[in-house]
Short mmCIF file of C-alpha atoms and ligand atoms in Angstrom, two decimals:
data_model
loop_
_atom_site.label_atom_id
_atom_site.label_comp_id
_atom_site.label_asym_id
_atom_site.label_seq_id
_atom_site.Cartn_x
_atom_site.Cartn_y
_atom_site.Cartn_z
CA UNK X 29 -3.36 5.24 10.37
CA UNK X 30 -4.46 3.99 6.68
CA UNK X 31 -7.35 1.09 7.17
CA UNK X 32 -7.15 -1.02 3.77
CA UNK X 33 -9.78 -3.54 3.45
CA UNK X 34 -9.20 -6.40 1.63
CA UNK X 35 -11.22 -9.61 0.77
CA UNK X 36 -9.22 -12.12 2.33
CA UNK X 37 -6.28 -13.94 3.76
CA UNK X 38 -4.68 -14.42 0.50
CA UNK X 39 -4.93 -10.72 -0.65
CA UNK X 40 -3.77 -9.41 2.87
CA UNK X 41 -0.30 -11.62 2.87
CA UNK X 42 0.00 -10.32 -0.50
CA UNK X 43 0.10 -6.93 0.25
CA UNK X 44 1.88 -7.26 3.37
CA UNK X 45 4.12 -9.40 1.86
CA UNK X 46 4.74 -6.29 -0.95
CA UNK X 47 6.16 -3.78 1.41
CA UNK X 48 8.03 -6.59 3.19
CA UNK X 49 9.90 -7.04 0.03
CA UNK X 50 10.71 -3.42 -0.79
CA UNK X 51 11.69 -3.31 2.14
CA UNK X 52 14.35 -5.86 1.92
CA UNK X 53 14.88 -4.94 -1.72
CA UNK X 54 15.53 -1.28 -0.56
CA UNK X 55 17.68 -2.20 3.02
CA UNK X 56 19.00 -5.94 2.58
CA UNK X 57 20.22 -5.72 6.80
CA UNK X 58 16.24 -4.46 7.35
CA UNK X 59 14.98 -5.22 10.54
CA UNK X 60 11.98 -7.07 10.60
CA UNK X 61 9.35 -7.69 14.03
CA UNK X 62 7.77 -10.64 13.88
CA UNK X 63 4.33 -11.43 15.48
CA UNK X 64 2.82 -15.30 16.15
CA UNK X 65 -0.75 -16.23 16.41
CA UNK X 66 -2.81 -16.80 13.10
CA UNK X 67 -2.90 -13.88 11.56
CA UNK X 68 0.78 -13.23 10.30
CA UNK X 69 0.45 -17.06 8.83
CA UNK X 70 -0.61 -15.67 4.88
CA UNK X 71 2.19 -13.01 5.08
CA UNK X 72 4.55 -15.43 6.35
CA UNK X 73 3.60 -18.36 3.49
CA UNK X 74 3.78 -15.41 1.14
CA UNK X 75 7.20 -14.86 1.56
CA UNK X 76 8.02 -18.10 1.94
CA UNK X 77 6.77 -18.77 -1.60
CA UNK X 78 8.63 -15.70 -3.35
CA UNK X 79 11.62 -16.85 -1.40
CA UNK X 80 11.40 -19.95 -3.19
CA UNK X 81 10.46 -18.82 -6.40
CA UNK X 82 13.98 -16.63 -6.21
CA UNK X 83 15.23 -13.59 -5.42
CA UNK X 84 14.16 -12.56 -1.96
CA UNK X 85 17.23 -12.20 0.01
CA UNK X 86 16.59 -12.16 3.54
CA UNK X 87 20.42 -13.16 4.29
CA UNK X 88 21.35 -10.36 5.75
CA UNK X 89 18.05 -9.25 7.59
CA UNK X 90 17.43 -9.22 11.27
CA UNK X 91 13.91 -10.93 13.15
CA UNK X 92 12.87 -9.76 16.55
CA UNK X 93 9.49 -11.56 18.02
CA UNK X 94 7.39 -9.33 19.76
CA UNK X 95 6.99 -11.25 23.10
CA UNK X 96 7.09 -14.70 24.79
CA UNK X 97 6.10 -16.89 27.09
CA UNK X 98 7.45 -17.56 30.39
CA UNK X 99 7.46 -20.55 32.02
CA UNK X 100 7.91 -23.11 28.69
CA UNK X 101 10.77 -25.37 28.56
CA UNK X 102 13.19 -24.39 25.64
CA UNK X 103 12.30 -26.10 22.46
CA UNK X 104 8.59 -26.18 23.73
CA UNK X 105 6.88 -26.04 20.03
CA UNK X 106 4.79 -23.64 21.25
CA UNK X 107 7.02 -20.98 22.63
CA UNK X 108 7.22 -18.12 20.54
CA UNK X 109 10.78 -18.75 19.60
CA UNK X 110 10.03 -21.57 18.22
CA UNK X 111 6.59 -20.81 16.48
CA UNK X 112 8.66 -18.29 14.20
CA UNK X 113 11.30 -20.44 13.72
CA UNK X 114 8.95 -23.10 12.16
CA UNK X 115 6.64 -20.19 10.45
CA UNK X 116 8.78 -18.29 9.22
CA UNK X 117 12.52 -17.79 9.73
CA UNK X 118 13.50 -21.37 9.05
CA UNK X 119 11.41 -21.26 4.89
CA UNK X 120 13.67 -18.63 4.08
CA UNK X 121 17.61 -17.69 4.30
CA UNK X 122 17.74 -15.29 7.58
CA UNK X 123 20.53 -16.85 9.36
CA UNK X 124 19.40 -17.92 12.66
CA UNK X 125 22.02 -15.86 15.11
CA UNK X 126 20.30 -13.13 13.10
CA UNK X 127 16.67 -14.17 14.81
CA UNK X 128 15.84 -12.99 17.95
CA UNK X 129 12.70 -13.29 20.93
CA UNK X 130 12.40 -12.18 24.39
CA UNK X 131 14.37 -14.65 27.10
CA UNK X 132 11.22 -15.68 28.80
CA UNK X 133 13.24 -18.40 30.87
CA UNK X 134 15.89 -15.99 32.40
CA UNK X 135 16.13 -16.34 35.87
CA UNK X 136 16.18 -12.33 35.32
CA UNK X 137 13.76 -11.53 33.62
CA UNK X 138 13.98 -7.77 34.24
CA UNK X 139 17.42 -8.34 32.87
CA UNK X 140 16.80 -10.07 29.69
CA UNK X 141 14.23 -7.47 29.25
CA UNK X 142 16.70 -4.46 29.03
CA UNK X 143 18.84 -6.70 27.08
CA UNK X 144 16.30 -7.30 24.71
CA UNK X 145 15.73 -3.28 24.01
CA UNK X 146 19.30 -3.08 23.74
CA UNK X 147 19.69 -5.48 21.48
CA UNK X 148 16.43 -4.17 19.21
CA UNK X 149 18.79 -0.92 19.41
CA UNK X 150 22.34 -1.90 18.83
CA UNK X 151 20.60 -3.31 15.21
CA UNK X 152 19.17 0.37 14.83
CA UNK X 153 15.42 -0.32 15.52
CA UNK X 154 12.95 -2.35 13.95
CA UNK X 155 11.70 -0.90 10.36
CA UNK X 156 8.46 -3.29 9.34
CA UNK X 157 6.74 -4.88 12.59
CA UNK X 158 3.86 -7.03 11.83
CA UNK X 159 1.71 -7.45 14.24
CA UNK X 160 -1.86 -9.06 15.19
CA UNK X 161 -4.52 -8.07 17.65
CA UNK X 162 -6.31 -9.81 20.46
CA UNK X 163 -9.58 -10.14 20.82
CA UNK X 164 -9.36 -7.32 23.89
CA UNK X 165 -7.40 -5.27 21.58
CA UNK X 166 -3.83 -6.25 22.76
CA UNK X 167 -0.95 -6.22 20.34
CA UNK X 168 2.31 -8.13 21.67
CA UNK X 169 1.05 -9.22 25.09
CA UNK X 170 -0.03 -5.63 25.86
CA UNK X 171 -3.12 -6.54 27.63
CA UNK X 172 -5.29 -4.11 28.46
CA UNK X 173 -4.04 -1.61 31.47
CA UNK X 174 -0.77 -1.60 29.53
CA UNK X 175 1.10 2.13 29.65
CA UNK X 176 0.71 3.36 26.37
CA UNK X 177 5.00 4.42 26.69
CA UNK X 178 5.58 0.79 28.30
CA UNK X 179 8.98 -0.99 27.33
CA UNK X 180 9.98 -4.89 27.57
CA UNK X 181 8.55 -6.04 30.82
CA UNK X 182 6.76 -8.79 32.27
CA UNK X 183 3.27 -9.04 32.06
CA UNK X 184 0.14 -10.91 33.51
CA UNK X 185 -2.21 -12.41 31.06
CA UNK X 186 -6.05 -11.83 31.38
CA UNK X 187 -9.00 -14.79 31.31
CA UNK X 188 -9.93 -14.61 28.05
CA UNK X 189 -6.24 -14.34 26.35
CA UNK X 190 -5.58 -17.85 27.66
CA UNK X 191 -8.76 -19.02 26.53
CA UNK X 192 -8.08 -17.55 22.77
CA UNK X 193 -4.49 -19.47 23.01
CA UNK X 194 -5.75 -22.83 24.76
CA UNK X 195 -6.42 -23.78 20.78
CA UNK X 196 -2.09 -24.46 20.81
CA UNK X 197 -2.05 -26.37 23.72
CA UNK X 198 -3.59 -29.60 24.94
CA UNK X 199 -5.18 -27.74 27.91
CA UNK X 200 -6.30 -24.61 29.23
CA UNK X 201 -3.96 -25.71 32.01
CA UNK X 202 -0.75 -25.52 30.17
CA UNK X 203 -1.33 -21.90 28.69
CA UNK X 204 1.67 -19.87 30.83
CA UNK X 205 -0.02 -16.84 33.21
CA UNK X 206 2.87 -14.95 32.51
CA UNK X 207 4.85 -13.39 29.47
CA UNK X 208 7.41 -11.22 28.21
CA UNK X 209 6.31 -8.82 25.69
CA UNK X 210 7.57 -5.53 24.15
CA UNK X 211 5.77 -2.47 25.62
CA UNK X 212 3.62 -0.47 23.26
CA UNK X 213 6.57 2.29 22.85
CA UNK X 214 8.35 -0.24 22.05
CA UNK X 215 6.42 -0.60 19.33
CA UNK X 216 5.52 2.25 18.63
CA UNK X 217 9.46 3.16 18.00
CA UNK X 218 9.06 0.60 14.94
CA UNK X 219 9.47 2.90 11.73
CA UNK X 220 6.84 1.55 9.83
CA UNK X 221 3.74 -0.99 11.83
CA UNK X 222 1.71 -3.18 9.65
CA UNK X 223 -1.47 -5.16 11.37
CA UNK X 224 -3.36 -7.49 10.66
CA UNK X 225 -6.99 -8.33 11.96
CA UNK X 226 -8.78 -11.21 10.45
CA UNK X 227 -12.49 -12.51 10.93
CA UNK X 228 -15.52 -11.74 12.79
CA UNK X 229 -14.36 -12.22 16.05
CA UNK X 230 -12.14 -9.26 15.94
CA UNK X 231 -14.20 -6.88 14.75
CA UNK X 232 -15.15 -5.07 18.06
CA UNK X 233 -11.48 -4.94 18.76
CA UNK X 234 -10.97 -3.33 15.46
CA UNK X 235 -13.51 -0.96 15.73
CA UNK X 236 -12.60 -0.10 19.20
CA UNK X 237 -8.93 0.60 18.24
CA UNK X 238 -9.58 2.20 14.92
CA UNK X 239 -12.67 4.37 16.22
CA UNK X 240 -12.28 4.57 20.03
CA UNK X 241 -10.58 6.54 22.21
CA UNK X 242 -6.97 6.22 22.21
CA UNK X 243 -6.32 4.71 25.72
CA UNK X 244 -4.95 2.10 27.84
CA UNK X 245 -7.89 -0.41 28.05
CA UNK X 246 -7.65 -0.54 24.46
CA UNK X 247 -3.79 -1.40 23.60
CA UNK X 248 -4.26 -0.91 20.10
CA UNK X 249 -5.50 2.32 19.74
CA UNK X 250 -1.56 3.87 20.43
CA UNK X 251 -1.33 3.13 17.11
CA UNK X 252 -3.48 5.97 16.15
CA UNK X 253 -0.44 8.02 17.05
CA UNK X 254 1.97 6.21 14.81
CA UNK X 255 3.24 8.34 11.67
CA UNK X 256 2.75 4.90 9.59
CA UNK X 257 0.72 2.36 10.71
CA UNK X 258 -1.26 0.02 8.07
CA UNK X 259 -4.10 -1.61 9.41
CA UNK X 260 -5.19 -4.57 6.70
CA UNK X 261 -8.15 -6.27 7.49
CA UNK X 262 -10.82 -8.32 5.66
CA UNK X 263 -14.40 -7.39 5.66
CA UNK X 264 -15.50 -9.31 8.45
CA UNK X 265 -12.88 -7.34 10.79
CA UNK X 266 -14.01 -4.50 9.29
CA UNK X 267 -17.99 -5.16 9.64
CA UNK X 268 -18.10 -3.05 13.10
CA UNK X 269 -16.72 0.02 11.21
C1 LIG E 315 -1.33 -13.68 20.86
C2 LIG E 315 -0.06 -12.93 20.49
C3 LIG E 315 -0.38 -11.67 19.72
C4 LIG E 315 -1.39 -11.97 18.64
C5 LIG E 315 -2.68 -12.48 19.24
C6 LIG E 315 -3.77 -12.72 18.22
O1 LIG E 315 -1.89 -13.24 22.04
N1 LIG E 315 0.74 -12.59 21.60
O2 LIG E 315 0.81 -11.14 19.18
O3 LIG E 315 -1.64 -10.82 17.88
O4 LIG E 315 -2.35 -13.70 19.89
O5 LIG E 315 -3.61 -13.97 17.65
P1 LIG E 315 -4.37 -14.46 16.37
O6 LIG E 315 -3.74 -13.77 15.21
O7 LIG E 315 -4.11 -15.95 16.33
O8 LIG E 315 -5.79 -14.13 16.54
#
């Protein structure tokens, strides 16, 4: 795991943005895992701006979101599908069959969850997945408890998740209980995991995953056993270090 400290936002999408584009560059039918929440936002208005400034291709790349509600009408602007449709995949050319999230309104879920591995397979795995952290040290919607070898499966969120995502809706009410999120091996099958952890209020989380032991009540901490995880944060995530 490489920790690179950075002074802000700006300097984090950049770099993120970097290996997003030799990526792309290298592999034009790269498979890219997308995240929501804040923290993706500079990578994602990074390559929105070299994709208009020319020359980033991203027409023949694949997008797989990391999890998803369950429960929100479709269109609901703040199911996942939809938040990485309007941060990301529609500012730039990835054609939109080519975008994919977790079916969180199957009426089988546990189906649309296998389907969803298989489909992150038939495309030959994911090879850059961005990814955030919660305050509790989840990543997807792996809250803590999660089996460090989970796969796509249903999951329960805890208190304080709902309370960090009230902010996106009008109530603490309308925040779904329940999600669908990649497990952690999942994840961990990604070939190359970049995260990002931005501000204050993740710094125990960041400390705890970086430093701690690696275990289930920290969700974060599998990533310890990646071969190539990048961990960018700025210095206020990094003050607990
Ligand atoms: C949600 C998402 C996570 C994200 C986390 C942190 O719970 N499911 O993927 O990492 O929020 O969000 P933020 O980056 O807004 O702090």
């Amino acid at each position: 795991m490489e920790v690179v400290i950075l002074p802000g936002t700006k300097q984090i999408g950049a770099l993120a943005a970097d290996a997003i584009e030799a990526l792309v560059r290298r592999k034009p039918n790269a498979v890219l895992g997308l995240a929501t929440g804040s923290s993706p936002l500079p990578i994602y208005d990074e390559l929105a701006s070299r994709y208009d400034a020319g020359g980033l291709d991203f027409s023949q790349a694949h997008g797989f979101a990391l999890d998803e509600y369950v429960g929100l009408e479709a269109g609901h602007p703040e199911s996942y599908r939809e938040v990485i449709r309007r941060e990301f995949t529609n500012r730039v050319n990835i054609k939109p069959e080519n975008v994919h999230g977790p079916d969180g309104a199957a009426a089988d879920l546990e189906a649309a969850c296998q389907a969803y591995e298989d489909a992150i397979k038939a495309v030959g795995g994911v090879d850059l997945q961005i990814l955030g952290v919660g305050t509790d040290g989840h990543i997807g919607f792996n809250e803590p408890g999660s089996s460090l070898a989970s796969r796509t499966r249903i999951k329960t969120l805890i208190e304080q998740t709902r309370k960090d995502n009230a902010r996106f809706f009008d109530s603490i009410d309308d925040v779904p209980h329940h999600v669908v999120t990649q497990g952690l091996g999942t994840i961990m099958d990604a070939r190359h995991v970049v995260l990002v952890a931005t501000g204050a209020q993740k710094a125990q989380a960041v400390r705890d995953f970086v430093e701690g032991p690696v275990a289930a009540i920290c969700a974060a901490s599998i990533l310890q056993m990646h071969p190539h995880a990048t961990i960018l944060v700025d210095e206020a995530a990094a003050s607990s270090l």
